[in-house]
Short mmCIF file of C-alpha atoms in Angstrom, two decimals:
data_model
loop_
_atom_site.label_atom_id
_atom_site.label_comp_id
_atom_site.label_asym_id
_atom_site.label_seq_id
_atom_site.Cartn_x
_atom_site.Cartn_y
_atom_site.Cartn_z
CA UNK A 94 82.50 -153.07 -136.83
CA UNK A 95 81.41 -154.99 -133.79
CA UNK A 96 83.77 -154.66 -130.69
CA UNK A 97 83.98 -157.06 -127.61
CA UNK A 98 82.58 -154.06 -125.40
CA UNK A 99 79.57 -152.63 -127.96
CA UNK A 100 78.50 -156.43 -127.92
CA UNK A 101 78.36 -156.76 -124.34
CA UNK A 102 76.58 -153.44 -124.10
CA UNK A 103 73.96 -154.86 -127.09
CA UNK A 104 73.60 -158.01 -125.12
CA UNK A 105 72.93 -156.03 -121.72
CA UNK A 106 70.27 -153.67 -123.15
CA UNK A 107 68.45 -155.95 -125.01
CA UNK A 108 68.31 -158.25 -121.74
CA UNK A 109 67.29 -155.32 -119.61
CA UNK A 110 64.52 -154.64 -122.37
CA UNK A 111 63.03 -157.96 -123.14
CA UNK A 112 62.76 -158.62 -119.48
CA UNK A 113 60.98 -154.98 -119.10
CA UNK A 114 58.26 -155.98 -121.92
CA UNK A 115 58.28 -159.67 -121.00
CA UNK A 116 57.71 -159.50 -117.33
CA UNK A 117 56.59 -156.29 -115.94
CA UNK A 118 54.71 -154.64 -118.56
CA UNK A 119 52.74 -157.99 -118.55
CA UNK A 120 51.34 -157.53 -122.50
CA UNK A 121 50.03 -153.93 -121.87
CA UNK A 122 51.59 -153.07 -125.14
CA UNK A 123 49.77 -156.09 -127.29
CA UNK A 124 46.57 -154.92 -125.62
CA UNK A 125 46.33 -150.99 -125.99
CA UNK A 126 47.76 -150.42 -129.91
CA UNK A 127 44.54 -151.32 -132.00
CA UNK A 128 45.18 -153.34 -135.15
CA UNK A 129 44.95 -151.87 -138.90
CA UNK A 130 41.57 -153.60 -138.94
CA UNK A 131 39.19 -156.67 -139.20
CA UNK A 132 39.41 -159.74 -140.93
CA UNK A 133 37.16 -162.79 -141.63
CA UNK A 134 37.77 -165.84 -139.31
CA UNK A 135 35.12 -168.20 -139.69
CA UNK A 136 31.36 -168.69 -139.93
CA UNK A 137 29.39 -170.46 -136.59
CA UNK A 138 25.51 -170.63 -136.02
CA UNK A 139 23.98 -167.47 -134.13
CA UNK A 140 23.55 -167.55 -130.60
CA UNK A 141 21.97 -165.84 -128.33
CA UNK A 142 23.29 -162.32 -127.37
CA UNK A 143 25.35 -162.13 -131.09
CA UNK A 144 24.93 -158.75 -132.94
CA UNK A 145 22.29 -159.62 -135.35
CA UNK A 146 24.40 -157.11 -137.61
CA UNK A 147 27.08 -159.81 -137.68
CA UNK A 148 24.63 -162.55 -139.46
CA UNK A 149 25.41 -163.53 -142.86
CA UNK A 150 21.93 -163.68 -144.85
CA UNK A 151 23.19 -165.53 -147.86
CA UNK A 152 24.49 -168.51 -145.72
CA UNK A 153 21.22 -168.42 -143.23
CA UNK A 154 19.32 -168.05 -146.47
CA UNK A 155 20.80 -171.79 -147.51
CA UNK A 156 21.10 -173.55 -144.22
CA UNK A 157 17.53 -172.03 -143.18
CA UNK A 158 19.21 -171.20 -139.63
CA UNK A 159 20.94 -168.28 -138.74
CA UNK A 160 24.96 -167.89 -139.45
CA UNK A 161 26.99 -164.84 -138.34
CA UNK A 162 30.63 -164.14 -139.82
CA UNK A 163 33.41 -164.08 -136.85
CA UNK A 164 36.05 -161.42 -137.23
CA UNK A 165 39.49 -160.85 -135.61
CA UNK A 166 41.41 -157.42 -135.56
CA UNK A 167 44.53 -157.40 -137.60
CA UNK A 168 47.19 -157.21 -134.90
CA UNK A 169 50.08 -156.89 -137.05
CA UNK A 170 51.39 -152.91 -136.65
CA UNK A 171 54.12 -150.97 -137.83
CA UNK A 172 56.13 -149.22 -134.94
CA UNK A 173 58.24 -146.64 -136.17
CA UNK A 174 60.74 -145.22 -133.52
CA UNK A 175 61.99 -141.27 -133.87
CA UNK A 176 64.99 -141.31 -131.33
CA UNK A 177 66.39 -137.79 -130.40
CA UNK A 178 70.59 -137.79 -130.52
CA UNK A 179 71.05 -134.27 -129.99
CA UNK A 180 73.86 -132.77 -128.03
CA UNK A 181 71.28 -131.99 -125.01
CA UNK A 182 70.46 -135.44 -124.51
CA UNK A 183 73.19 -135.89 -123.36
CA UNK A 184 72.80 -134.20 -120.01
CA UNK A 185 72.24 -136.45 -117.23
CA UNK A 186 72.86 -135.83 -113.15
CA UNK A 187 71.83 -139.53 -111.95
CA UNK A 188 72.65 -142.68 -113.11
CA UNK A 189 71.84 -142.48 -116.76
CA UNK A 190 71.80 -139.45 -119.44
CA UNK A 191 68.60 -138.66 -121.54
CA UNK A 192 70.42 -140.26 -124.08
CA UNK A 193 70.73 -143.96 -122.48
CA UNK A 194 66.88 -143.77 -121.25
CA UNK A 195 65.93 -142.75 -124.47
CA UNK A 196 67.95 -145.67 -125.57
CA UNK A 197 66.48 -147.91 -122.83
CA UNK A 198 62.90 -147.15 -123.62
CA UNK A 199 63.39 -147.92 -127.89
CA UNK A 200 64.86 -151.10 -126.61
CA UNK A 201 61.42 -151.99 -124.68
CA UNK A 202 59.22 -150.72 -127.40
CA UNK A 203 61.26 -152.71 -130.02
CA UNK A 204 60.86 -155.94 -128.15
CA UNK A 205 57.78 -155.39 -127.01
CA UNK A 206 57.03 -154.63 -130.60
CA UNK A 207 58.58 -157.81 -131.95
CA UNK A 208 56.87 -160.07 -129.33
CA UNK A 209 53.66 -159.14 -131.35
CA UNK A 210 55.10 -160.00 -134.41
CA UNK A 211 55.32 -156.28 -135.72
CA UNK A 212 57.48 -154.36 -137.73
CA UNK A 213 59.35 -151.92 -136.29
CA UNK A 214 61.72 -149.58 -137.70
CA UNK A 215 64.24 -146.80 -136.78
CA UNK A 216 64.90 -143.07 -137.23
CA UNK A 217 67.79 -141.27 -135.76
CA UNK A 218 67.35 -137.45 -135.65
CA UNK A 219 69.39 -134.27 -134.96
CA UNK A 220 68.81 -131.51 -136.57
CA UNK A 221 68.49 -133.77 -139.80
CA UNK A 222 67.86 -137.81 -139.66
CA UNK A 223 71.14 -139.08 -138.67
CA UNK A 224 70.41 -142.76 -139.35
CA UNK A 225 67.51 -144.84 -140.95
CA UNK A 226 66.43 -148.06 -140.42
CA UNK A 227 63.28 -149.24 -142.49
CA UNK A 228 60.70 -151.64 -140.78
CA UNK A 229 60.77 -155.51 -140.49
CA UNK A 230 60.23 -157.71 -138.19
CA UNK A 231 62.21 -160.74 -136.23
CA UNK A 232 64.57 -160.68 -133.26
CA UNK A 233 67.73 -159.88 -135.24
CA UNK A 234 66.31 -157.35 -136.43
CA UNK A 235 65.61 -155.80 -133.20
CA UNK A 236 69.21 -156.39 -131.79
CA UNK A 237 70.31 -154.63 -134.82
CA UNK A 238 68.16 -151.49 -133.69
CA UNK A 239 69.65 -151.66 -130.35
CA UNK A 240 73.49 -152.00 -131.47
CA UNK A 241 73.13 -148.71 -133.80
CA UNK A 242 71.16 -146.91 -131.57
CA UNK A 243 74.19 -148.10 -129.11
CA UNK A 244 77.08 -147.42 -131.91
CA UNK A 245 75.45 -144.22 -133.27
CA UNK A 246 78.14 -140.96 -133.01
CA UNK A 247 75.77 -137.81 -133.54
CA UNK A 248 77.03 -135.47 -136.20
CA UNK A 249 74.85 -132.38 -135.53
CA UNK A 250 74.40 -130.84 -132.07
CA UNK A 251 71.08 -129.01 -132.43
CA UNK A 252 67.55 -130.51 -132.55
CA UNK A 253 64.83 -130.40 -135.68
CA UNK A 254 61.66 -132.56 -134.30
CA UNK A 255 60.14 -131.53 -138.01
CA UNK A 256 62.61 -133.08 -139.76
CA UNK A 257 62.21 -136.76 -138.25
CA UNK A 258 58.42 -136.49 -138.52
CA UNK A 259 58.66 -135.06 -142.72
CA UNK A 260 60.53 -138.77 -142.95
CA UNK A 261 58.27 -140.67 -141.01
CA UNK A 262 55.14 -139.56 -143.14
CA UNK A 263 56.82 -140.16 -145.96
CA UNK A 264 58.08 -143.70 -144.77
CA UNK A 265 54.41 -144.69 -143.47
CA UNK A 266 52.05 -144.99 -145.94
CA UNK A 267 49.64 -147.23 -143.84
CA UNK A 268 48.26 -146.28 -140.05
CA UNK A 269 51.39 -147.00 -137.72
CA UNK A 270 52.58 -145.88 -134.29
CA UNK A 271 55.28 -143.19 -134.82
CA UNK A 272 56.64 -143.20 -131.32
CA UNK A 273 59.04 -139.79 -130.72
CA UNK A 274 61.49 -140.09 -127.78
CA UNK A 275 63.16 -136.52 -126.82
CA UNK A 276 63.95 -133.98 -124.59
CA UNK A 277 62.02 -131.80 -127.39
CA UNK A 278 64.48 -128.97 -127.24
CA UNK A 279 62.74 -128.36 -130.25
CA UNK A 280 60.40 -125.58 -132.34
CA UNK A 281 58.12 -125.54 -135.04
CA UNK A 282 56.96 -128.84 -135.10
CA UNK A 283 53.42 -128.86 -133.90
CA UNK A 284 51.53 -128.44 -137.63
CA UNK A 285 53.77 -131.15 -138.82
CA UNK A 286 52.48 -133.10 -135.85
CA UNK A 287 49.67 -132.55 -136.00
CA UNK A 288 49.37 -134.33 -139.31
CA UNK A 289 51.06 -136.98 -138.45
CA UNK A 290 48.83 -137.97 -135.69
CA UNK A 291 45.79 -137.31 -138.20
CA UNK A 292 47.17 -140.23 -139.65
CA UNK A 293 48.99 -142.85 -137.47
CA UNK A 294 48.93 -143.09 -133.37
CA UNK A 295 51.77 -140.71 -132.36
CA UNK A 296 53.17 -141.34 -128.77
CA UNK A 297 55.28 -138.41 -127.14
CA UNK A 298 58.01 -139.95 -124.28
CA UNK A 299 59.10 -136.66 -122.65
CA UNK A 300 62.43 -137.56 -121.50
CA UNK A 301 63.86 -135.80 -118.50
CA UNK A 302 66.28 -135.13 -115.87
CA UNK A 303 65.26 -133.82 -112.19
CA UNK A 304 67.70 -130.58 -112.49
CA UNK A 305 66.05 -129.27 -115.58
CA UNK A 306 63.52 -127.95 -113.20
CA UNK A 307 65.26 -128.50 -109.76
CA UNK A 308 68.37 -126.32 -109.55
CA UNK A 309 70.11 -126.61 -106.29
CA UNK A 310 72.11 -124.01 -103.98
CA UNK A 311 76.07 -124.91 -105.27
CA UNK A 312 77.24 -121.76 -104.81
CA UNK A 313 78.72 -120.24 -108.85
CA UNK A 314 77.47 -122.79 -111.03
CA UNK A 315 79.55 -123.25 -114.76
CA UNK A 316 77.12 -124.04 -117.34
CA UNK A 317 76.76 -124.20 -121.28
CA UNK A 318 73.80 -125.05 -123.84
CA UNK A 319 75.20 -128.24 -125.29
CA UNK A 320 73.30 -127.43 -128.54
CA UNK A 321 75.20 -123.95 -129.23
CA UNK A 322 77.33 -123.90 -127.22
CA UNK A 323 77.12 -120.85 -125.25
CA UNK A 324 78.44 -120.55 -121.58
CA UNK A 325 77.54 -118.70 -118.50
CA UNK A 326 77.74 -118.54 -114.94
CA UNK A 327 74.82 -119.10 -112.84
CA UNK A 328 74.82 -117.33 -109.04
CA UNK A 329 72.54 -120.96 -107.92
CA UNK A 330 73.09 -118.96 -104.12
CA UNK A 331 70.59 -116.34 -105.06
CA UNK A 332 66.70 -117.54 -104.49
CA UNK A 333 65.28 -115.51 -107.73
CA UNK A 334 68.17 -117.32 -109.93
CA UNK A 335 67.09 -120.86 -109.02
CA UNK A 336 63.44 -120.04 -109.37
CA UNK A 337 63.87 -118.48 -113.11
CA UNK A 338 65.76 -121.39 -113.70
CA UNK A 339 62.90 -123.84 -112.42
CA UNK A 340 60.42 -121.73 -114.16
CA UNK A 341 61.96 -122.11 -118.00
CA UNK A 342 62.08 -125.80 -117.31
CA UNK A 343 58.59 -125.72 -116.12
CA UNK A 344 57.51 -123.60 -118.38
CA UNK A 345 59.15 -125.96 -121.64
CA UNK A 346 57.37 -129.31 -119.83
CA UNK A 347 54.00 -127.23 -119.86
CA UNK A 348 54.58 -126.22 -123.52
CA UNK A 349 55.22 -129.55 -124.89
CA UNK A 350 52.37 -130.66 -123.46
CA UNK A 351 50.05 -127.71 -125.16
CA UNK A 352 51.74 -128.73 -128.31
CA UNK A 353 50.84 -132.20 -127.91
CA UNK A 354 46.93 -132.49 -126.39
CA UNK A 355 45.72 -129.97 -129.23
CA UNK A 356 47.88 -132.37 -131.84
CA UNK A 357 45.52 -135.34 -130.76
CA UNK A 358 48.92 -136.87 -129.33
CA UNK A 359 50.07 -138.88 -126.24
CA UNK A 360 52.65 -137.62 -124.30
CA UNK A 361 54.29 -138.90 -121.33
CA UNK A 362 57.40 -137.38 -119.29
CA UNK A 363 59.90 -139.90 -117.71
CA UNK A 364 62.97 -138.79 -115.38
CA UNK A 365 66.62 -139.92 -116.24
CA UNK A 366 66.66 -142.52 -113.19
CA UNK A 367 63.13 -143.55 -112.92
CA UNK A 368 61.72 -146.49 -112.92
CA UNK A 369 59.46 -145.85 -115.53
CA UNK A 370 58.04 -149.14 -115.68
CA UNK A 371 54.66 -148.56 -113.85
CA UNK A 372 54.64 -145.47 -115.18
CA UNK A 373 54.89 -146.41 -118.87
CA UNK A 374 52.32 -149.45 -118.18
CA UNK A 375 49.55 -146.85 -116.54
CA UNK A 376 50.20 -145.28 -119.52
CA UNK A 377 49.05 -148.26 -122.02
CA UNK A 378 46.13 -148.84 -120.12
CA UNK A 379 44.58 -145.52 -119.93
CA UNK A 380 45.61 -144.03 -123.68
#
C-alpha cells in the first residue's frame, strides 16, 4: 500500500534522479553501453572514403554504380540492477546510509536507462534475492523500481553476492548490463562473476562510507557487525587500534578490486555523501 509519505519520498528520488541523468551526466550513459548489434538502415551510392567492405555487389551489379548497405547499432539494452539490502548497508556517518546511495544511484541508472528506451529490471539481494522485478521498459515502470526499492523491509541480515548473480544469469539470456550496487561484504563470488561478465557487461558500484577506513580518536568506541551481530569495544585512543581498523577497510576496498579486474569487470567506489556525479560520468567515458 502506498502512503502519503512513501509517495513523497518516490516523487523526491525519482526527481533527484532524472535530473542527475538528464542534466549532468549529459547522455554519457546512451553513449558508453554498446548496443546488442547492427542492423540494416538503408542503401546510398558509395562515396569517397566508405569501407569498400560495406558495398553491396548484387545492387552495384544492377545499377552498374557502386551501393554500400548503411547500418545502425541496436541501442535497445537490457539493464538489470542487483541492489544490496543487507543489514551493513545500512551504516552511514554523513548525510545518507549505503543503503539510500545505493538507492540513489539505481534511481539514475533506471532513468537514465529508460531515457534510451531500455529495459531495465530489478533484483533485491540479501543473503537470498529478497525481491524481483523482471525487465520492461516505460516511465511507470521505473517509478515502480524506485517505490520498492524505497518500500523494501530486508528479511535477512547477511550478504550472498552469488546468489543475486545465479538469478541474473538465469534471468538474462541475451548480452545485458548486470549492474551490482554493494558494500560487497561478501565471499565467494568471483567464479560466478566471472561468468557473468563472460557474458553481459557487469558494472561494480563500490559503495562506501569515509569511516570504514577513517576511524577517528573518540575515546571507547561501542560497535557491532550489523550482519551477525556481534559487539565489541574499540580503544579508537590507541594509534595501532585505529590503524588495524583502517587497514581491514583498506585491505576489503583492495580485494574487491582484485576480484573484479581479473573478472573482466568495472568497478567503481563512491562515498556515502559524495557527489558522485563527475565521478560516475568519468567513469562512462573511460570504461
Amino acid at each position: 500500500m502506498i502512503t502519503t509519505d512513501l509517495l513523497k519520498k518516490v516523487q523526491k528520488l525519482a526527481f533527484r534522479a532524472r535530473y542527475i541523468s538528464e542534466h549532468l551526466l549529459a547522455g554519457q550513459y546512451h553513449s558508453h553501453f554498446r548496443g546488442k548489434g547492427m542492423t540494416f538502415s538503408e542503401l546510398r551510392k558509395y562515396q569517397f572514403g566508405d569501407d569498400v567492405r560495406s558495398i553491396d555487389w548484387n545492387v552495384t551489379a544492377r545499377y552498374q554504380e557502386p551501393y554500400l548497405k548503411v547500418f545502425q547499432e541496436e541501442r535497445a539494452l537490457n539493464l538489470l540492477l542487483l541492489v544490496d539490502v543487507s543489514a551493513s548497508m545500512n551504516f552511514g556517518t554523513s548525510s545518507q546510509s549505503k543503503r539510500e546511495l545505493a538507492q540513489e544511484l539505481a534511481a539514475v541508472l533506471a532513468l537514465a536507462a529508460h531515457q534510451n528506451n531500455d529495459q531495465v529490471g530489478l533484483v533485491l539481494f540479501s543473503d537470498q534475492v529478497e525481491h524481483l522485478v523482471r525487465s520492461q521498459k516505460g516511465y511507470q515502470h521505473m517509478l515502480r523500481l524506485i517505490r520498492d526499492m524505497l518500500e523494501h523491509k530486508p528479511v535477512e541480515k547477511k550478504t550472498n553476492i552469488a546468489v543475486a548473480l545465479q538469478l541474473a544469469m538465469s534471468l538474462v539470456k541475451q548480452k545485458s548490463i548486470v549492474c551490482i550496487i554493494s558494500d560487497f561484504a561478501s565471499s565467494d563470488y568471483q567464479s560466478l562473476l566471472q561468468l557473468a561478465s563472460a557474458r553481459h557487461e557487469v558494472i561494480g558500484l563500490h559503495v562506501s562510507d569515509v569511516r570504514e577506513t577513517e576511524l577517528p580518536n573518540v575515546g571507547w568506541l561501542p560497535v557491532q557487525e550489523a550482519e551477525t551481530g556481534a559487539k565489541a569495544w574499540l580503544p579508537t585512543f590507541l594509534k595501532d587500534t585505529r590503524i588495524q581498523y583502517n587497514n581491514l577497510g583498506l585491505q576489503h576496498i583492495r580485494d574487491t578490486q582484485a576480484i573484479f579486474k581479473s573478472s573482466k569487470a568495472d568497478l567503481l567506489q563512491i562515498h556515502t555523501g559524495e557527489d558522485y556525479v563527475d565521478k560516475l560520468r568519468t567513469f562512462f567515458v573511460t570504461r
